[in-house]
Structures are given as C-alpha cells and as structure tokens.
C-alpha cells in the first residue's frame, strides 16, 4: 500500500534505547539513561501525591477530559502572566509542532530552519509537502543573519530552537529582536523553548515581551523536561489569541488526557521543585564541562540540561562503549559531527559514573594508539 507522496521515504523517528532494553541486551543490573534530556529527579512529589483522586476514580476515568483544559489553562495563564486565550495545549509540544504545520502550511510554501536542530520540524513540514530550507549553524548556534536572508515571499514559518537541541546554544534577546524585525508579519516565527526553565543566561529572550510586540510569534514550552512529566505528554504554545484560535481549528478536541492535564496543573504549583532542579542542573553542567575541559575536549556552551561534546573519536564507538558500561547517551549521524555525543545532565552520582566510563574508554583508546 503506497502512502501519499510526501510521506514516502520519510524517516521513522528512532527514540533512544530504553533502560530495560539495555539491561537485557548487555546483561546489566544497573543502567543510567542520559540520552533524552529527561529530569534525573523525576517530577515533583506534590504531583505524585495528588494526581489520583482517592475515591470515585473509576467514574472519573469513564468521562472525556475537559477539552478546553480550564483548570490547567487558568493555572498556566496565571503562572506565565498571559491571558488564558493565549495558550494552546498539546500531547507534548511535539503535537503543537504538528498542529502548526497542519494549520499553516500548503504546497508551494517554504519554511526556514537550522540545519542541525530538533528533527520534528522538518518531518512535520515534509508531511505537508512543503520545501525545507536548512541553514547551517555557526559555532553551534542558529545563524539568524543567514536565516533572515533566506526568508522570501513563499516562507510561511521560521523555526528557532532556543536553547537549540542538540547543541545547547542560545540566541539572545537582542539578536532575536533584530531577526524578527526582518521577518514579514505574514510569516510565523516559532520559538521552541523546551528548555527555557533551565536557562540562567541574562541575555536569554524575554518571551513575554516578544509575544506582546510581535503578533506573528508563537513560543513552545513543555512539561517533559524540567517538570519531569515526559511520560504523560503535555506541552503548550503561547501566542496572540488570533493565532491560537486558528490552531484550535485543527487540534483534536480531547488531545491532552485528563491525568496529564491534572499533573501539569499540579506541577505548576510546585515552583520550588523547578527552582531546585534548575540549580542542580547548573551544578551538573559545571561537573561535566569541568571534566571535558580537563580532558581537552571542546563543547558548545550548554544552556539546557545537556552537553554537546566533541569526543575526538567516532561517536558510535563512544556510544557502544558507554552502553556496555551501562550508560545510554545520544549520538546521531544527521548532526554532521561524527565525533560528537549529546549527554543529558544526570544527578551528581550519575554524572560521575558517566565521566568514569567515558574516561575508561578514552584511556583504552589512548593505549591502543600508543601501542
Ligand atoms: C524534548 C523537546 C520537545 C518535545 O517535547 P514534548 O513536549 O515531550 O513533545 C520539543 N522541542 C525540543 C527542542 C525538545 O528538545
């Protein structure tokens, strides 16, 4: 059975190996996953304690969730200091990316993105049969100058991943303002801020200001990263109500399930958990980058909860050696850097275990070379 033309030959997303898979394949009892930028602290205990209603839950589960997500919408709007009508929730921000592509793109248009960035933009654009213009990163960072220059009258969407996955770099507020000033108001600017809550840099864009000044901007956030709720799948977009109401035309009516809505609402109410994770992550970044510097390895300045480091050896060798030692990291041919890995910040002990295993690999390689 042939699928439609735009879908033929599309890559199938390959998630990182799971902990159980690696335990089975390598006969290991203890495996650490530092591959998918998940929160090593899990989610807030306040969420776990309050997620399931104590009585009558069978009745509750028989009912469709609130398609308008009133409770979560109110809590999020208050937290973000935006109007409730400025929010759209999705089954992960992945779904918001899909909704945006489905809502705004048709053949004949094009869309501009960085060459090494989050892969879901490209796939969703290709499904809509729309041309993708990919602009190489410079120093691991979006080349906003070249991206703005690539925008033409056919460009419907530009995608800026900030911090960028997989490189971890950011573009600053001022650079982004200059960029958006050059983009026509009929072109949508998507700011994917999945890691915003981790960023400590004072030059990071002030999203609320951008949203207030530019009606063609949408920011994407998620509960999968610092909030530690990746399993439940909740993400959201923030934009002017006009954009949100267009997106709502293509959104499935019950796209975020009841438990996910409830968990996200509860998670927003425990900001002390978020602050603790933010601080722990900064310490973890320091732990990893200090070691990389000592080992003479180069890495991009990390602003999320992961580090993109050039190991100096084929990434697949590093990946396999670490797997054998019970540590899962990420390596991907499509990054255009065959010796780089992306490692998620773990807790202190996990970071130490990773560094230990990594140095073991480097030592073995060093000995092979000098033989
Ligand atoms: C993890 C991630 C997402 C997807 O998050 P979900 O809300 O889990 O779908 C989106 N964008 C970037 C850049 C990410 O790294």
Short mmCIF file of C-alpha atoms and ligand atoms in Angstrom, two decimals:
data_model
loop_
_atom_site.label_atom_id
_atom_site.label_comp_id
_atom_site.label_asym_id
_atom_site.label_seq_id
_atom_site.Cartn_x
_atom_site.Cartn_y
_atom_site.Cartn_z
CA UNK A 1 0.00 0.00 0.00
CA UNK A 2 1.53 3.32 -1.14
CA UNK A 3 1.23 6.26 1.25
CA UNK A 4 0.76 9.78 -0.11
CA UNK A 5 3.78 11.16 -1.98
CA UNK A 6 5.06 13.49 0.77
CA UNK A 7 5.25 10.58 3.22
CA UNK A 8 7.17 8.14 1.01
CA UNK A 9 10.71 7.65 2.26
CA UNK A 10 10.22 9.77 5.40
CA UNK A 11 12.46 8.62 8.25
CA UNK A 12 10.77 6.90 11.19
CA UNK A 13 11.81 8.59 14.45
CA UNK A 14 14.12 6.31 16.41
CA UNK A 15 13.97 7.00 20.14
CA UNK A 16 17.00 6.26 22.29
CA UNK A 17 17.28 2.76 23.78
CA UNK A 18 15.30 2.25 26.98
CA UNK A 19 16.89 1.26 30.28
CA UNK A 20 15.17 -2.16 30.20
CA UNK A 21 16.37 -2.83 26.65
CA UNK A 22 19.98 -2.14 27.59
CA UNK A 23 19.74 -4.23 30.77
CA UNK A 24 18.51 -7.19 28.71
CA UNK A 25 20.92 -6.78 25.79
CA UNK A 26 24.05 -6.33 27.86
CA UNK A 27 23.10 -8.38 30.92
CA UNK A 28 23.46 -5.35 33.20
CA UNK A 29 21.71 -4.76 36.51
CA UNK A 30 22.22 -1.03 36.72
CA UNK A 31 21.73 1.26 33.73
CA UNK A 32 21.68 5.07 33.60
CA UNK A 33 19.85 6.92 30.83
CA UNK A 34 21.40 10.24 29.83
CA UNK A 35 20.01 10.21 26.30
CA UNK A 36 16.67 12.00 26.15
CA UNK A 37 17.07 15.10 28.30
CA UNK A 38 14.71 13.77 30.95
CA UNK A 39 14.80 15.08 34.53
CA UNK A 40 17.03 12.87 36.74
CA UNK A 41 14.99 13.99 39.79
CA UNK A 42 11.71 12.73 38.29
CA UNK A 43 8.74 15.02 38.86
CA UNK A 44 7.57 16.97 41.91
CA UNK A 45 6.42 14.74 44.80
CA UNK A 46 3.42 17.09 45.09
CA UNK A 47 2.25 15.79 41.69
CA UNK A 48 2.64 12.14 42.70
CA UNK A 49 0.79 12.64 45.99
CA UNK A 50 -2.17 14.43 44.44
CA UNK A 51 -2.52 13.02 40.94
CA UNK A 52 -5.06 10.27 41.54
CA UNK A 53 -8.34 11.27 43.18
CA UNK A 54 -8.80 8.98 46.18
CA UNK A 55 -12.41 7.94 45.57
CA UNK A 56 -14.68 7.56 42.60
CA UNK A 57 -11.75 7.43 40.18
CA UNK A 58 -13.37 4.69 38.09
CA UNK A 59 -16.25 7.06 37.36
CA UNK A 60 -13.82 9.86 36.54
CA UNK A 61 -11.92 7.74 34.05
CA UNK A 62 -15.11 6.94 32.17
CA UNK A 63 -15.59 10.60 31.26
CA UNK A 64 -13.87 12.50 28.46
CA UNK A 65 -11.34 15.04 29.70
CA UNK A 66 -12.06 18.77 29.64
CA UNK A 67 -11.31 19.67 26.03
CA UNK A 68 -10.84 23.30 26.99
CA UNK A 69 -8.47 22.38 29.84
CA UNK A 70 -9.87 25.10 32.10
CA UNK A 71 -8.04 24.16 35.31
CA UNK A 72 -4.63 23.82 33.65
CA UNK A 73 -5.25 26.87 31.44
CA UNK A 74 -6.05 29.08 34.45
CA UNK A 75 -3.02 27.90 36.41
CA UNK A 76 -0.67 28.24 33.45
CA UNK A 77 -2.03 31.67 32.45
CA UNK A 78 -1.53 32.96 35.98
CA UNK A 79 1.96 31.48 36.20
CA UNK A 80 3.02 32.87 32.81
CA UNK A 81 1.17 36.19 33.24
CA UNK A 82 -0.65 35.83 29.94
CA UNK A 83 -4.34 35.65 29.04
CA UNK A 84 -5.91 32.17 29.10
CA UNK A 85 -6.83 32.60 25.40
CA UNK A 86 -3.14 32.90 24.56
CA UNK A 87 -2.49 29.24 25.38
CA UNK A 88 -2.85 26.04 23.38
CA UNK A 89 -2.03 22.69 24.96
CA UNK A 90 -0.87 19.57 23.17
CA UNK A 91 0.01 15.93 23.66
CA UNK A 92 3.59 17.07 24.17
CA UNK A 93 4.91 20.14 22.37
CA UNK A 94 5.57 17.65 19.56
CA UNK A 95 1.85 17.81 18.88
CA UNK A 96 1.87 21.62 18.83
CA UNK A 97 4.58 21.44 16.14
CA UNK A 98 2.33 19.10 14.16
CA UNK A 99 -0.72 21.35 14.65
CA UNK A 100 1.25 24.40 13.48
CA UNK A 101 2.41 22.62 10.33
CA UNK A 102 -1.06 21.28 9.61
CA UNK A 103 -2.72 24.64 10.18
CA UNK A 104 -0.42 26.96 8.24
CA UNK A 105 1.39 25.03 5.50
CA UNK A 106 0.38 24.09 1.97
CA UNK A 107 2.38 23.08 -1.12
CA UNK A 108 4.18 26.00 -2.77
CA UNK A 109 5.23 27.49 0.57
CA UNK A 110 8.59 27.00 2.23
CA UNK A 111 9.89 27.05 5.76
CA UNK A 112 13.30 28.01 7.16
CA UNK A 113 15.11 26.23 9.99
CA UNK A 114 18.61 25.47 11.25
CA UNK A 115 20.37 22.52 9.67
CA UNK A 116 21.11 20.79 12.96
CA UNK A 117 18.11 21.20 15.17
CA UNK A 118 15.11 19.37 16.61
CA UNK A 119 14.07 16.88 13.88
CA UNK A 120 10.30 17.12 14.33
CA UNK A 121 10.07 20.48 12.50
CA UNK A 122 11.41 19.02 9.27
CA UNK A 123 9.34 15.84 9.37
CA UNK A 124 6.07 17.66 10.01
CA UNK A 125 6.81 20.20 7.28
CA UNK A 126 7.63 17.44 4.79
CA UNK A 127 4.34 15.68 5.52
CA UNK A 128 2.58 18.88 4.39
CA UNK A 129 4.59 18.71 1.14
CA UNK A 130 6.36 21.99 1.79
CA UNK A 131 10.00 22.87 0.99
CA UNK A 132 12.51 22.95 3.82
CA UNK A 133 15.34 25.50 3.68
CA UNK A 134 18.05 24.45 6.15
CA UNK A 135 20.67 26.96 7.26
CA UNK A 136 23.91 25.60 8.77
CA UNK A 137 24.66 26.56 12.37
CA UNK A 138 27.61 28.82 13.06
CA UNK A 139 29.59 27.79 16.12
CA UNK A 140 26.71 25.51 17.09
CA UNK A 141 24.31 28.48 17.15
CA UNK A 142 21.46 29.50 14.84
CA UNK A 143 22.79 31.78 12.09
CA UNK A 144 19.93 34.28 12.36
CA UNK A 145 21.53 36.57 9.79
CA UNK A 146 21.58 33.82 7.14
CA UNK A 147 18.13 32.59 8.19
CA UNK A 148 16.60 36.05 7.76
CA UNK A 149 18.31 36.37 4.38
CA UNK A 150 16.79 33.04 3.30
CA UNK A 151 13.23 34.18 4.02
CA UNK A 152 11.26 35.04 0.87
CA UNK A 153 7.64 35.70 -0.10
CA UNK A 154 6.95 31.95 0.00
CA UNK A 155 8.23 31.49 3.57
CA UNK A 156 5.35 30.72 5.94
CA UNK A 157 7.25 29.58 9.05
CA UNK A 158 10.73 30.07 10.52
CA UNK A 159 11.77 27.77 13.38
CA UNK A 160 14.16 28.84 16.14
CA UNK A 161 15.03 26.23 18.74
CA UNK A 162 16.31 28.10 21.80
CA UNK A 163 18.25 26.53 23.50
CA UNK A 164 18.97 24.50 20.40
CA UNK A 165 18.65 20.74 20.62
CA UNK A 166 21.17 19.05 20.19
CA UNK A 167 23.85 21.75 20.56
CA UNK A 168 22.53 23.50 23.70
CA UNK A 169 23.36 27.01 22.47
CA UNK A 170 21.08 30.05 22.73
CA UNK A 171 20.35 33.15 20.70
CA UNK A 172 20.00 36.33 22.78
CA UNK A 173 17.04 38.67 23.20
CA UNK A 174 18.65 41.44 21.16
CA UNK A 175 19.69 39.11 18.34
CA UNK A 176 16.19 37.68 18.19
CA UNK A 177 14.55 41.13 18.12
CA UNK A 178 16.79 42.16 15.21
CA UNK A 179 15.88 38.92 13.48
CA UNK A 180 12.11 39.17 13.95
CA UNK A 181 12.22 42.80 12.77
CA UNK A 182 13.39 41.45 9.40
CA UNK A 183 10.67 38.78 9.13
CA UNK A 184 7.42 39.72 7.33
CA UNK A 185 4.38 39.83 9.61
CA UNK A 186 2.73 37.14 7.45
CA UNK A 187 5.48 34.66 8.38
CA UNK A 188 5.10 32.77 11.66
CA UNK A 189 8.13 32.73 13.95
CA UNK A 190 8.17 29.58 16.12
CA UNK A 191 10.36 29.85 19.22
CA UNK A 192 10.80 26.37 20.66
CA UNK A 193 11.71 26.96 24.31
CA UNK A 194 11.53 23.39 25.62
CA UNK A 195 14.50 24.10 27.93
CA UNK A 196 13.67 27.72 28.90
CA UNK A 197 13.35 26.95 32.62
CA UNK A 198 16.94 25.68 32.71
CA UNK A 199 18.50 28.80 31.20
CA UNK A 200 20.44 31.08 33.57
CA UNK A 201 21.90 33.50 30.99
CA UNK A 202 20.58 37.05 31.49
CA UNK A 203 20.61 37.65 27.73
CA UNK A 204 18.08 34.89 27.09
CA UNK A 205 15.00 36.28 25.27
CA UNK A 206 12.23 37.80 27.38
CA UNK A 207 9.49 35.81 25.74
CA UNK A 208 6.58 37.80 27.18
CA UNK A 209 7.96 40.98 25.63
CA UNK A 210 8.37 39.33 22.22
CA UNK A 211 4.84 37.93 22.34
CA UNK A 212 3.44 41.35 23.23
CA UNK A 213 5.32 43.14 20.46
CA UNK A 214 5.08 40.66 17.59
CA UNK A 215 1.70 39.11 16.70
CA UNK A 216 3.45 36.57 14.41
CA UNK A 217 5.39 34.83 17.21
CA UNK A 218 4.50 31.59 18.99
CA UNK A 219 6.60 30.18 21.85
CA UNK A 220 6.55 26.48 22.68
CA UNK A 221 7.12 25.05 26.14
CA UNK A 222 6.81 21.60 27.65
CA UNK A 223 6.23 19.66 30.85
CA UNK A 224 8.55 16.91 29.61
CA UNK A 225 11.84 18.49 30.59
CA UNK A 226 12.32 20.42 33.85
CA UNK A 227 8.86 19.44 35.13
CA UNK A 228 9.77 15.77 34.73
CA UNK A 229 6.46 14.65 33.18
CA UNK A 230 7.64 13.26 29.81
CA UNK A 231 5.62 10.06 30.28
CA UNK A 232 2.33 11.97 30.39
CA UNK A 233 2.93 14.12 27.28
CA UNK A 234 1.93 17.75 27.84
CA UNK A 235 3.31 20.77 26.04
CA UNK A 236 1.89 24.15 25.13
CA UNK A 237 2.15 27.13 22.83
CA UNK A 238 1.85 30.80 23.82
CA UNK A 239 0.80 33.32 21.18
CA UNK A 240 -1.71 36.05 20.44
CA UNK A 241 -5.32 34.75 20.71
CA UNK A 242 -5.74 35.16 16.93
CA UNK A 243 -3.07 32.55 16.25
CA UNK A 244 -4.36 30.24 18.98
CA UNK A 245 -7.88 30.29 17.57
CA UNK A 246 -6.60 29.31 14.11
CA UNK A 247 -4.60 26.45 15.64
CA UNK A 248 -7.65 25.28 17.58
CA UNK A 249 -9.41 24.53 14.28
CA UNK A 250 -7.06 21.62 13.65
CA UNK A 251 -6.48 20.50 17.26
CA UNK A 252 -8.14 17.22 18.22
CA UNK A 253 -10.90 18.03 20.73
CA UNK A 254 -9.52 15.88 23.59
CA UNK A 255 -5.82 15.94 22.72
CA UNK A 256 -4.49 16.16 26.29
CA UNK A 257 -5.72 13.37 28.57
CA UNK A 258 -7.21 14.02 32.00
CA UNK A 259 -4.28 12.70 34.05
CA UNK A 260 -1.83 14.74 32.01
CA UNK A 261 -3.87 17.93 32.48
CA UNK A 262 -4.11 17.32 36.20
CA UNK A 263 -0.39 16.52 36.55
CA UNK A 264 0.65 19.63 34.64
CA UNK A 265 -1.65 21.80 36.77
CA UNK A 266 -0.17 20.34 39.97
CA UNK A 267 3.39 20.62 38.66
CA UNK A 268 2.98 24.35 38.02
CA UNK A 269 2.01 24.83 41.65
CA UNK A 270 5.34 23.49 42.92
CA UNK A 271 7.81 26.04 41.62
CA UNK A 272 10.25 25.26 44.43
CA UNK A 273 10.81 21.88 42.76
CA UNK A 274 11.54 23.64 39.46
CA UNK A 275 13.99 26.02 41.16
CA UNK A 276 15.78 23.14 42.86
CA UNK A 277 16.10 21.31 39.53
CA UNK A 278 17.37 24.49 37.87
CA UNK A 279 20.13 24.83 40.49
CA UNK A 280 21.04 21.14 40.45
CA UNK A 281 21.29 21.28 36.66
CA UNK A 282 23.72 24.21 36.77
CA UNK A 283 25.90 22.24 39.18
CA UNK A 284 25.69 19.21 36.88
CA UNK A 285 26.67 21.27 33.83
CA UNK A 286 29.66 22.54 35.79
CA UNK A 287 30.61 18.99 36.82
CA UNK A 288 30.51 17.74 33.21
CA UNK A 289 32.12 20.72 31.50
CA UNK A 290 34.93 20.98 34.05
CA UNK A 291 35.82 17.37 33.27
CA UNK A 292 35.57 17.91 29.50
CA UNK A 293 37.90 20.90 29.79
CA UNK A 294 40.38 18.87 31.84
CA UNK A 295 40.25 16.18 29.13
CA UNK A 296 40.97 18.80 26.47
CA UNK A 297 37.63 18.28 24.71
CA UNK A 298 35.61 21.01 23.05
CA UNK A 299 31.91 21.51 23.66
CA UNK A 300 29.36 24.20 22.89
CA UNK A 301 28.32 26.45 25.80
CA UNK A 302 25.40 24.49 27.26
CA UNK A 303 22.23 26.34 28.31
CA UNK A 304 19.80 23.42 28.64
CA UNK A 305 20.15 20.17 30.58
CA UNK A 306 22.57 18.51 28.16
CA UNK A 307 26.04 18.97 26.70
CA UNK A 308 27.10 18.52 23.08
CA UNK A 309 30.72 17.46 23.28
CA UNK A 310 33.25 16.52 20.60
CA UNK A 311 34.83 13.32 21.90
CA UNK A 312 37.56 13.16 19.24
CA UNK A 313 36.58 9.53 18.49
CA UNK A 314 33.85 8.04 16.29
CA UNK A 315 30.64 8.72 18.21
CA UNK A 316 29.33 5.22 17.53
CA UNK A 317 32.39 3.75 19.30
CA UNK A 318 31.89 6.03 22.30
CA UNK A 319 28.18 5.22 22.33
CA UNK A 320 28.76 1.45 22.25
CA UNK A 321 31.49 1.52 24.89
CA UNK A 322 29.26 3.55 27.22
CA UNK A 323 26.31 1.19 26.60
CA UNK A 324 28.47 -1.78 27.57
CA UNK A 325 29.25 0.08 30.77
CA UNK A 326 25.55 0.71 31.42
CA UNK A 327 25.27 4.33 30.30
CA UNK A 328 23.00 5.49 27.48
CA UNK A 329 23.88 8.73 25.68
CA UNK A 330 22.81 10.08 22.30
CA UNK A 331 24.72 10.08 19.02
CA UNK A 332 23.17 10.79 15.63
CA UNK A 333 24.62 10.65 12.10
CA UNK A 334 22.38 13.51 10.99
CA UNK A 335 24.17 16.02 13.25
CA UNK A 336 27.02 16.40 10.77
CA UNK A 337 29.59 15.94 13.53
CA UNK A 338 30.58 12.25 13.54
CA UNK A 339 32.62 12.51 16.76
CA UNK A 340 30.06 14.31 18.92
CA UNK A 341 27.72 12.93 21.55
CA UNK A 342 24.91 14.62 23.45
CA UNK A 343 24.84 13.77 27.12
CA UNK A 344 21.97 14.71 29.44
CA UNK A 345 22.88 16.09 32.86
CA UNK A 346 22.17 13.44 35.48
CA UNK A 347 22.40 13.73 39.24
CA UNK A 348 25.86 14.06 40.76
CA UNK A 349 26.45 10.30 41.04
CA UNK A 350 25.18 9.65 37.51
CA UNK A 351 27.42 12.36 36.08
CA UNK A 352 30.37 10.86 37.95
CA UNK A 353 29.54 7.35 36.65
CA UNK A 354 29.31 8.70 33.10
CA UNK A 355 32.65 10.51 33.39
CA UNK A 356 34.26 7.42 34.84
CA UNK A 357 33.03 5.22 31.99
CA UNK A 358 33.94 7.85 29.39
CA UNK A 359 37.48 8.22 30.76
CA UNK A 360 37.79 4.43 30.75
CA UNK A 361 37.00 4.49 27.02
CA UNK A 362 39.45 7.35 26.35
CA UNK A 363 42.21 5.55 28.23
CA UNK A 364 41.70 2.33 26.27
CA UNK A 365 41.81 4.30 23.02
CA UNK A 366 44.92 6.15 24.14
CA UNK A 367 46.68 2.87 24.90
CA UNK A 368 45.68 1.38 21.56
CA UNK A 369 47.14 4.42 19.81
CA UNK A 370 50.46 4.36 21.65
CA UNK A 371 50.95 0.63 21.03
C1 LIG B 1 12.03 17.45 24.08
C2 LIG B 1 11.78 18.53 23.08
C3 LIG B 1 10.50 18.81 22.61
C4 LIG B 1 9.33 17.89 22.76
O1 LIG B 1 8.81 17.87 23.97
P1 LIG B 1 7.44 17.10 24.25
O2 LIG B 1 6.66 18.16 24.95
O3 LIG B 1 7.82 15.96 25.10
O4 LIG B 1 6.80 16.68 22.97
C5 LIG B 1 10.31 19.88 21.76
N1 LIG B 1 11.35 20.62 21.36
C6 LIG B 1 12.59 20.36 21.77
C7 LIG B 1 13.69 21.21 21.29
C8 LIG B 1 12.85 19.30 22.62
O5 LIG B 1 14.11 19.01 22.97
#
